[in-house]
Amino acid sequence: MVREPRVLLAEMGCQLPGDIQIRVWDSSAEVRYLVLPERPPETEGMTEAELAGLVTRDSMIGVARL
């Protein structure tokens, strides 16, 4: 993942366009990173429950885009 993130994501079914930048940071016992996903387009006005319905396993591990 650290050396070839685009290859690993592709193997998991997430093909990203070449113009999307991927950054990888290793975490340690002392440091953790939180990555907040982009809000999907056209979701303004959706309730929390409706937004929660968009969350999938793949979106949580970063291999799906809406």
Short mmCIF file of C-alpha atoms in Angstrom, two decimals:
data_model
loop_
_atom_site.label_atom_id
_atom_site.label_comp_id
_atom_site.label_asym_id
_atom_site.label_seq_id
_atom_site.Cartn_x
_atom_site.Cartn_y
_atom_site.Cartn_z
CA MET A 1 0.00 0.00 0.00
CA VAL A 2 2.75 2.45 0.88
CA ARG A 3 4.82 1.87 -2.26
CA GLU A 4 2.07 1.20 -4.84
CA PRO A 5 -1.25 2.55 -3.52
CA ARG A 6 -2.81 3.01 -6.97
CA VAL A 7 -2.03 -0.63 -7.87
CA LEU A 8 -3.56 -1.94 -4.65
CA LEU A 9 -6.68 0.19 -5.02
CA ALA A 10 -7.08 -1.05 -8.61
CA GLU A 11 -6.80 -4.66 -7.39
CA MET A 12 -9.65 -3.90 -4.97
CA GLY A 13 -11.79 -2.54 -7.80
CA CYS A 14 -11.18 1.18 -7.37
CA GLN A 15 -9.75 2.62 -10.59
CA LEU A 16 -8.75 6.25 -10.06
CA PRO A 17 -8.09 8.74 -12.84
CA GLY A 18 -4.46 9.76 -13.22
CA ASP A 19 -5.24 13.35 -12.19
CA ILE A 20 -6.29 12.26 -8.67
CA GLN A 21 -3.42 12.61 -6.23
CA ILE A 22 -2.89 9.83 -3.69
CA ARG A 23 -0.97 10.49 -0.48
CA VAL A 24 0.04 7.70 1.90
CA TRP A 25 1.16 8.25 5.48
CA ASP A 26 2.14 5.39 7.73
CA SER A 27 0.69 5.49 11.22
CA SER A 28 2.45 4.33 14.37
CA ALA A 29 1.56 3.59 17.97
CA GLU A 30 1.99 7.31 18.70
CA VAL A 31 0.41 8.80 15.58
CA ARG A 32 -2.92 8.05 13.90
CA TYR A 33 -4.51 9.77 10.93
CA LEU A 34 -8.18 10.44 10.34
CA VAL A 35 -9.26 10.80 6.74
CA LEU A 36 -12.57 12.51 6.15
CA PRO A 37 -14.27 11.63 2.87
CA GLU A 38 -15.61 14.22 0.48
CA ARG A 39 -19.31 14.82 0.73
CA PRO A 40 -20.98 13.24 -2.31
CA PRO A 41 -22.43 15.70 -4.80
CA GLU A 42 -26.15 16.41 -4.59
CA THR A 43 -26.50 15.35 -0.93
CA GLU A 44 -27.30 18.80 0.46
CA GLY A 45 -30.49 18.61 2.49
CA MET A 46 -30.21 14.87 3.16
CA THR A 47 -30.88 13.76 6.71
CA GLU A 48 -28.24 12.05 8.83
CA ALA A 49 -30.05 8.74 8.32
CA GLU A 50 -30.10 9.21 4.53
CA LEU A 51 -26.38 10.06 4.52
CA ALA A 52 -25.65 7.02 6.72
CA GLY A 53 -27.36 4.87 4.08
CA LEU A 54 -24.63 5.89 1.62
CA VAL A 55 -21.88 4.44 3.82
CA THR A 56 -20.61 1.05 2.69
CA ARG A 57 -17.73 -1.19 3.68
CA ASP A 58 -15.86 -0.18 0.55
CA SER A 59 -16.37 3.52 1.18
CA MET A 60 -15.06 3.11 4.73
CA ILE A 61 -11.81 1.50 3.61
CA GLY A 62 -11.40 3.91 0.73
CA VAL A 63 -11.96 1.72 -2.29
CA ALA A 64 -15.27 3.17 -3.48
CA ARG A 65 -16.30 6.53 -4.81
CA LEU A 66 -19.84 7.76 -5.35
#
